[in-house]
Amino acid sequence: LNSRQDVICIPPPEARKAIHCMSLSKWEDRLAVAYDNMVLVLDIAPGDPCPVINGPRYTFYTQLPETISSVAILTDYRMVYSMTNGDLFLYECANSKAFPLEAHRSRVACVEVSHKEQLVVSGSEDALLRLWDLQARKWKFEMSYTSSYCRGVQCACFSKDDKYVYVGLKDRSILVWSVLDGTLLTVQFVHAVVNRIIPTTSGFIAPTRHGYLIRERFQCLSARTSQQDPLRNFKKAVWMVKSRQREELVAAVGAHRDLESESAQGNETKSNKCSQVCLIV
């Protein structure tokens, strides 16, 4: 901040398209600039007195008529981007391959990458949140609002240690989501819509639309000395969390039961034994 003012100018495309969103990699060595149907990927190198931006290293186009709503760039030139219709893609710039992910039901408002670049969180305007495993290209946990009052997701980020996800909602609340098991840890009403959440070593900083800056520390519920909740009698809505691993296990047990039923019907001499598998979902 004490250095002299320098301006880095990235020339716009030939069509002079407006920028929809931008993303900086966690190592601050890649920059993605997304337009309506085009993304520029640029390299960032250290420089004196300011970093040097080289590029674009890669340029790729998406399919119209849908436009890009959010983008997140990784250090290895992979990126996750979403479209206004809810479609979500993992794109590998090195070999120009796009892998479609399970789409949201509405416009995706934010896409954020974890600090170790192994997970991605996506949030949409219908208050649906998904935590993605980039290696498997599948979501691990899904969380949705069961109330029609919720106005959707505004922003999200991972904690510094990638254990939690902080999410800002348009209903003027902030929630904390566990990355380990998908548990909703806490919801706090801040009475203002936050534009962005930035993680700190002990919590997060969030600027609001009213011009205020919220700085909070987060301590996991199990470590709190007091379990008093001033909002324990105030039920605004209910969150529902789904685990892909549990759903696949339930489906496998259901298929096993169907096979046992068919086998019992085909051979009447065999006794019909109930499944001994017990699931806690």
GROMACS .gro file of C-alpha atoms in nm:
model
  281
    1LEU     CA    1   0.000   0.000   0.000
    2ASN     CA    2   0.298   0.233   0.045
    3SER     CA    3   0.417   0.187  -0.313
    4ARG     CA    4   0.330   0.428  -0.586
    5GLN     CA    5   0.004   0.389  -0.773
    6ASP     CA    6   0.023   0.165  -1.079
    7VAL     CA    7  -0.253   0.066  -1.318
    8ILE     CA    8  -0.259  -0.270  -1.495
    9CYS     CA    9  -0.482  -0.260  -1.801
   10ILE     CA   10  -0.622  -0.576  -1.959
   11PRO     CA   11  -0.741  -0.490  -2.310
   12PRO     CA   12  -1.102  -0.596  -2.379
   13PRO     CA   13  -1.187  -0.837  -2.661
   14GLU     CA   14  -1.240  -0.705  -3.009
   15ALA     CA   15  -1.616  -0.700  -2.958
   16ARG     CA   16  -1.577  -0.478  -2.648
   17LYS     CA   17  -1.785  -0.713  -2.434
   18ALA     CA   18  -1.870  -0.633  -2.074
   19ILE     CA   19  -1.699  -0.828  -1.795
   20HIS     CA   20  -1.940  -1.048  -1.600
   21CYS     CA   21  -1.705  -1.187  -1.334
   22MET     CA   22  -1.338  -1.244  -1.248
   23SER     CA   23  -1.146  -1.503  -1.046
   24LEU     CA   24  -0.798  -1.514  -0.897
   25SER     CA   25  -0.639  -1.849  -0.812
   26LYS     CA   26  -0.551  -1.926  -0.450
   27TRP     CA   27  -0.179  -1.900  -0.531
   28GLU     CA   28  -0.243  -1.566  -0.706
   29ASP     CA   29  -0.071  -1.685  -1.023
   30ARG     CA   30  -0.375  -1.723  -1.252
   31LEU     CA   31  -0.649  -1.479  -1.344
   32ALA     CA   32  -0.974  -1.563  -1.524
   33VAL     CA   33  -1.183  -1.288  -1.683
   34ALA     CA   34  -1.530  -1.401  -1.792
   35TYR     CA   35  -1.747  -1.222  -2.045
   36ASP     CA   36  -2.093  -1.332  -2.165
   37ASN     CA   37  -1.971  -1.640  -2.354
   38MET     CA   38  -1.592  -1.615  -2.339
   39VAL     CA   39  -1.320  -1.658  -2.074
   40LEU     CA   40  -0.964  -1.529  -2.084
   41VAL     CA   41  -0.704  -1.703  -1.866
   42LEU     CA   42  -0.396  -1.495  -1.788
   43ASP     CA   43  -0.073  -1.565  -1.600
   44ILE     CA   44   0.043  -1.343  -1.315
   45ALA     CA   45   0.416  -1.316  -1.242
   46PRO     CA   46   0.594  -1.120  -0.966
   47GLY     CA   47   0.724  -0.783  -1.070
   48ASP     CA   48   0.855  -0.453  -0.942
   49PRO     CA   49   0.676  -0.236  -0.845
   50CYS     CA   50   0.364  -0.440  -0.933
   51PRO     CA   51   0.285  -0.790  -1.065
   52VAL     CA   52   0.310  -0.855  -1.437
   53ILE     CA   53   0.011  -1.002  -1.622
   54ASN     CA   54   0.095  -1.207  -1.927
   55GLY     CA   55  -0.151  -1.343  -2.173
   56PRO     CA   56  -0.407  -1.439  -2.238
   57ARG     CA   57  -0.265  -1.789  -2.199
   58TYR     CA   58  -0.594  -1.955  -2.293
   59THR     CA   59  -0.915  -1.835  -2.451
   60PHE     CA   60  -1.229  -2.044  -2.482
   61TYR     CA   61  -1.592  -1.988  -2.576
   62THR     CA   62  -1.912  -2.131  -2.429
   63GLN     CA   63  -2.238  -2.209  -2.602
   64LEU     CA   64  -2.498  -1.939  -2.654
   65PRO     CA   65  -2.764  -1.823  -2.574
   66GLU     CA   66  -2.681  -1.878  -2.204
   67THR     CA   67  -2.419  -1.652  -2.049
   68ILE     CA   68  -2.159  -1.709  -1.777
   69SER     CA   69  -2.273  -1.620  -1.426
   70SER     CA   70  -1.965  -1.713  -1.218
   71VAL     CA   71  -1.617  -1.860  -1.258
   72ALA     CA   72  -1.340  -2.002  -1.037
   73ILE     CA   73  -0.985  -2.060  -1.166
   74LEU     CA   74  -0.734  -2.316  -1.035
   75THR     CA   75  -0.354  -2.302  -1.051
   76ASP     CA   76  -0.331  -2.597  -1.293
   77TYR     CA   77  -0.540  -2.412  -1.556
   78ARG     CA   78  -0.862  -2.587  -1.465
   79MET     CA   79  -1.171  -2.385  -1.392
   80VAL     CA   80  -1.528  -2.427  -1.278
   81TYR     CA   81  -1.783  -2.199  -1.437
   82SER     CA   82  -2.160  -2.172  -1.428
   83MET     CA   83  -2.425  -2.044  -1.666
   84THR     CA   84  -2.735  -1.834  -1.607
   85ASN     CA   85  -2.961  -2.137  -1.656
   86GLY     CA   86  -2.792  -2.331  -1.373
   87ASP     CA   87  -2.551  -2.542  -1.580
   88LEU     CA   88  -2.213  -2.610  -1.420
   89PHE     CA   89  -1.891  -2.722  -1.592
   90LEU     CA   90  -1.536  -2.822  -1.507
   91TYR     CA   91  -1.308  -2.707  -1.788
   92GLU     CA   92  -0.948  -2.816  -1.850
   93CYS     CA   93  -0.771  -2.549  -2.050
   94ALA     CA   94  -0.467  -2.762  -2.134
   95ASN     CA   95  -0.664  -3.013  -2.343
   96SER     CA   96  -0.977  -2.805  -2.414
   97LYS     CA   97  -1.214  -3.047  -2.244
   98ALA     CA   98  -1.534  -2.954  -2.064
   99PHE     CA   99  -1.693  -3.190  -1.812
  100PRO     CA  100  -2.056  -3.114  -1.726
  101LEU     CA  101  -2.145  -3.130  -1.358
  102GLU     CA  102  -2.493  -3.186  -1.218
  103ALA     CA  103  -2.681  -2.865  -1.291
  104HIS     CA  104  -2.859  -2.643  -1.042
  105ARG     CA  105  -3.228  -2.568  -1.078
  106SER     CA  106  -3.171  -2.193  -1.111
  107ARG     CA  107  -2.900  -1.935  -1.177
  108VAL     CA  108  -2.573  -2.008  -0.993
  109ALA     CA  109  -2.475  -1.701  -0.793
  110CYS     CA  110  -2.127  -1.807  -0.678
  111VAL     CA  111  -1.859  -2.069  -0.732
  112GLU     CA  112  -1.562  -2.086  -0.493
  113VAL     CA  113  -1.257  -2.318  -0.476
  114SER     CA  114  -1.102  -2.445  -0.152
  115HIS     CA  115  -0.749  -2.336  -0.061
  116LYS     CA  116  -0.608  -2.681  -0.138
  117GLU     CA  117  -0.804  -2.678  -0.467
  118GLN     CA  118  -0.968  -3.014  -0.400
  119LEU     CA  119  -1.323  -2.895  -0.333
  120VAL     CA  120  -1.564  -2.645  -0.484
  121VAL     CA  121  -1.880  -2.494  -0.337
  122SER     CA  122  -2.159  -2.364  -0.559
  123GLY     CA  123  -2.469  -2.171  -0.453
  124SER     CA  124  -2.774  -2.074  -0.655
  125GLU     CA  125  -3.060  -1.828  -0.630
  126ASP     CA  126  -3.300  -2.095  -0.504
  127ALA     CA  127  -3.080  -2.138  -0.191
  128LEU     CA  128  -2.931  -2.467  -0.306
  129LEU     CA  129  -2.573  -2.531  -0.195
  130ARG     CA  130  -2.348  -2.807  -0.323
  131LEU     CA  131  -2.002  -2.915  -0.211
  132TRP     CA  132  -1.811  -3.075  -0.500
  133ASP     CA  133  -1.522  -3.320  -0.514
  134LEU     CA  134  -1.314  -3.208  -0.813
  135GLN     CA  135  -1.137  -3.542  -0.848
  136ALA     CA  136  -1.463  -3.737  -0.874
  137ARG     CA  137  -1.650  -3.451  -1.045
  138LYS     CA  138  -1.950  -3.519  -0.819
  139TRP     CA  139  -2.109  -3.334  -0.530
  140LYS     CA  140  -2.045  -3.476  -0.184
  141PHE     CA  141  -2.309  -3.283   0.009
  142GLU     CA  142  -2.614  -3.086  -0.089
  143MET     CA  143  -2.803  -2.844   0.130
  144SER     CA  144  -3.131  -2.672   0.044
  145TYR     CA  145  -3.387  -2.448   0.209
  146THR     CA  146  -3.732  -2.597   0.261
  147SER     CA  147  -3.892  -2.256   0.304
  148SER     CA  148  -4.009  -2.035   0.018
  149TYR     CA  149  -3.900  -1.726   0.211
  150CYS     CA  150  -3.531  -1.768   0.139
  151ARG     CA  151  -3.403  -1.539  -0.136
  152GLY     CA  152  -3.104  -1.740  -0.244
  153VAL     CA  153  -2.728  -1.743  -0.203
  154GLN     CA  154  -2.524  -1.427  -0.246
  155CYS     CA  155  -2.164  -1.538  -0.179
  156ALA     CA  156  -1.953  -1.810  -0.017
  157CYS     CA  157  -1.596  -1.896   0.076
  158PHE     CA  158  -1.390  -2.167   0.245
  159SER     CA  159  -1.221  -2.114   0.579
  160LYS     CA  160  -0.842  -2.092   0.581
  161ASP     CA  161  -0.810  -2.456   0.688
  162ASP     CA  162  -1.084  -2.575   0.445
  163LYS     CA  163  -1.288  -2.719   0.734
  164TYR     CA  164  -1.587  -2.487   0.696
  165VAL     CA  165  -1.780  -2.301   0.431
  166TYR     CA  166  -1.911  -1.953   0.513
  167VAL     CA  167  -2.219  -1.858   0.310
  168GLY     CA  168  -2.392  -1.523   0.282
  169LEU     CA  169  -2.763  -1.535   0.197
  170LYS     CA  170  -2.991  -1.274   0.049
  171ASP     CA  171  -3.222  -1.299   0.351
  172ARG     CA  172  -2.950  -1.111   0.549
  173SER     CA  173  -2.806  -1.412   0.726
  174ILE     CA  174  -2.474  -1.598   0.729
  175LEU     CA  175  -2.443  -1.971   0.780
  176VAL     CA  176  -2.148  -2.201   0.852
  177TRP     CA  177  -2.135  -2.541   0.682
  178SER     CA  178  -1.906  -2.830   0.781
  179VAL     CA  179  -1.691  -2.965   0.497
  180LEU     CA  180  -1.619  -3.289   0.685
  181ASP     CA  181  -1.973  -3.427   0.715
  182GLY     CA  182  -2.203  -3.164   0.562
  183THR     CA  183  -2.348  -3.055   0.897
  184LEU     CA  184  -2.509  -2.713   0.922
  185LEU     CA  185  -2.320  -2.571   1.221
  186THR     CA  186  -2.483  -2.233   1.277
  187VAL     CA  187  -2.694  -1.959   1.120
  188GLN     CA  188  -2.658  -1.598   1.228
  189PHE     CA  189  -2.871  -1.306   1.116
  190VAL     CA  190  -2.663  -0.994   1.050
  191HIS     CA  191  -2.957  -0.783   0.922
  192ALA     CA  192  -2.770  -0.690   0.604
  193VAL     CA  193  -2.691  -0.861   0.276
  194VAL     CA  194  -2.316  -0.926   0.248
  195ASN     CA  195  -2.159  -0.872  -0.092
  196ARG     CA  196  -1.860  -1.096  -0.033
  197ILE     CA  197  -1.704  -1.313   0.239
  198ILE     CA  198  -1.326  -1.318   0.287
  199PRO     CA  199  -1.174  -1.577   0.524
  200THR     CA  200  -0.937  -1.484   0.805
  201THR     CA  201  -0.728  -1.702   1.035
  202SER     CA  202  -1.009  -1.719   1.293
  203GLY     CA  203  -1.324  -1.638   1.096
  204PHE     CA  204  -1.419  -1.405   0.815
  205ILE     CA  205  -1.464  -1.045   0.702
  206ALA     CA  206  -1.774  -0.948   0.505
  207PRO     CA  207  -1.862  -0.609   0.352
  208THR     CA  208  -2.237  -0.538   0.341
  209ARG     CA  209  -2.456  -0.349   0.099
  210HIS     CA  210  -2.509  -0.082   0.364
  211GLY     CA  211  -2.141   0.003   0.366
  212TYR     CA  212  -2.055  -0.172   0.692
  213LEU     CA  213  -1.772  -0.420   0.742
  214ILE     CA  214  -1.853  -0.730   0.948
  215ARG     CA  215  -1.566  -0.909   1.116
  216GLU     CA  216  -1.646  -1.225   1.309
  217ARG     CA  217  -1.464  -1.509   1.476
  218PHE     CA  218  -1.607  -1.858   1.442
  219GLN     CA  219  -1.571  -2.128   1.703
  220CYS     CA  220  -1.717  -2.473   1.640
  221LEU     CA  221  -2.026  -2.552   1.845
  222SER     CA  222  -1.860  -2.849   2.016
  223ALA     CA  223  -1.587  -2.621   2.152
  224ARG     CA  224  -1.817  -2.354   2.291
  225THR     CA  225  -1.836  -2.317   2.665
  226SER     CA  226  -2.194  -2.195   2.653
  227GLN     CA  227  -2.466  -2.354   2.445
  228GLN     CA  228  -2.720  -2.078   2.501
  229ASP     CA  229  -2.893  -1.978   2.180
  230PRO     CA  230  -3.091  -1.653   2.188
  231LEU     CA  231  -3.280  -1.763   1.875
  232ARG     CA  232  -3.369  -2.113   1.995
  233ASN     CA  233  -3.742  -2.031   1.995
  234PHE     CA  234  -3.732  -1.860   1.657
  235LYS     CA  235  -3.776  -2.102   1.368
  236LYS     CA  236  -3.750  -1.926   1.038
  237ALA     CA  237  -3.699  -2.220   0.803
  238VAL     CA  238  -3.557  -2.569   0.783
  239TRP     CA  239  -3.241  -2.672   0.601
  240MET     CA  240  -3.218  -3.019   0.449
  241VAL     CA  241  -2.876  -3.179   0.394
  242LYS     CA  242  -2.815  -3.470   0.156
  243SER     CA  243  -2.506  -3.689   0.131
  244ARG     CA  244  -2.429  -3.859  -0.200
  245GLN     CA  245  -2.258  -4.146  -0.020
  246ARG     CA  246  -2.567  -4.211   0.191
  247GLU     CA  247  -2.799  -4.187  -0.109
  248GLU     CA  248  -2.592  -4.437  -0.304
  249LEU     CA  249  -2.589  -4.671  -0.004
  250VAL     CA  250  -2.967  -4.646   0.032
  251ALA     CA  251  -3.011  -4.715  -0.340
  252ALA     CA  252  -2.783  -5.019  -0.318
  253VAL     CA  253  -2.976  -5.158  -0.022
  254GLY     CA  254  -3.304  -5.098  -0.204
  255ALA     CA  255  -3.180  -5.285  -0.511
  256HIS     CA  256  -3.060  -5.571  -0.290
  257ARG     CA  257  -3.403  -5.595  -0.130
  258ASP     CA  258  -3.572  -5.601  -0.472
  259LEU     CA  259  -3.349  -5.892  -0.581
  260GLU     CA  260  -3.432  -6.082  -0.263
  261SER     CA  261  -3.803  -6.024  -0.320
  262GLU     CA  262  -3.786  -6.147  -0.680
  263SER     CA  263  -3.591  -6.454  -0.573
  264ALA     CA  264  -3.845  -6.535  -0.303
  265GLN     CA  265  -4.135  -6.504  -0.547
  266GLY     CA  266  -3.966  -6.728  -0.803
  267ASN     CA  267  -3.896  -7.008  -0.556
  268GLU     CA  268  -4.179  -7.062  -0.309
  269THR     CA  269  -3.993  -7.338  -0.124
  270LYS     CA  270  -3.740  -7.086   0.010
  271SER     CA  271  -3.830  -6.886   0.317
  272ASN     CA  272  -3.867  -6.510   0.276
  273LYS     CA  273  -3.602  -6.359   0.504
  274CYS     CA  274  -3.603  -5.988   0.572
  275SER     CA  275  -3.288  -5.790   0.513
  276GLN     CA  276  -3.072  -5.751   0.822
  277VAL     CA  277  -2.919  -5.425   0.697
  278CYS     CA  278  -3.007  -5.123   0.912
  279LEU     CA  279  -2.940  -4.769   0.794
  280ILE     CA  280  -2.941  -4.443   0.989
  281VAL     CA  281  -2.998  -4.160   0.743
   0.00000   0.00000   0.00000
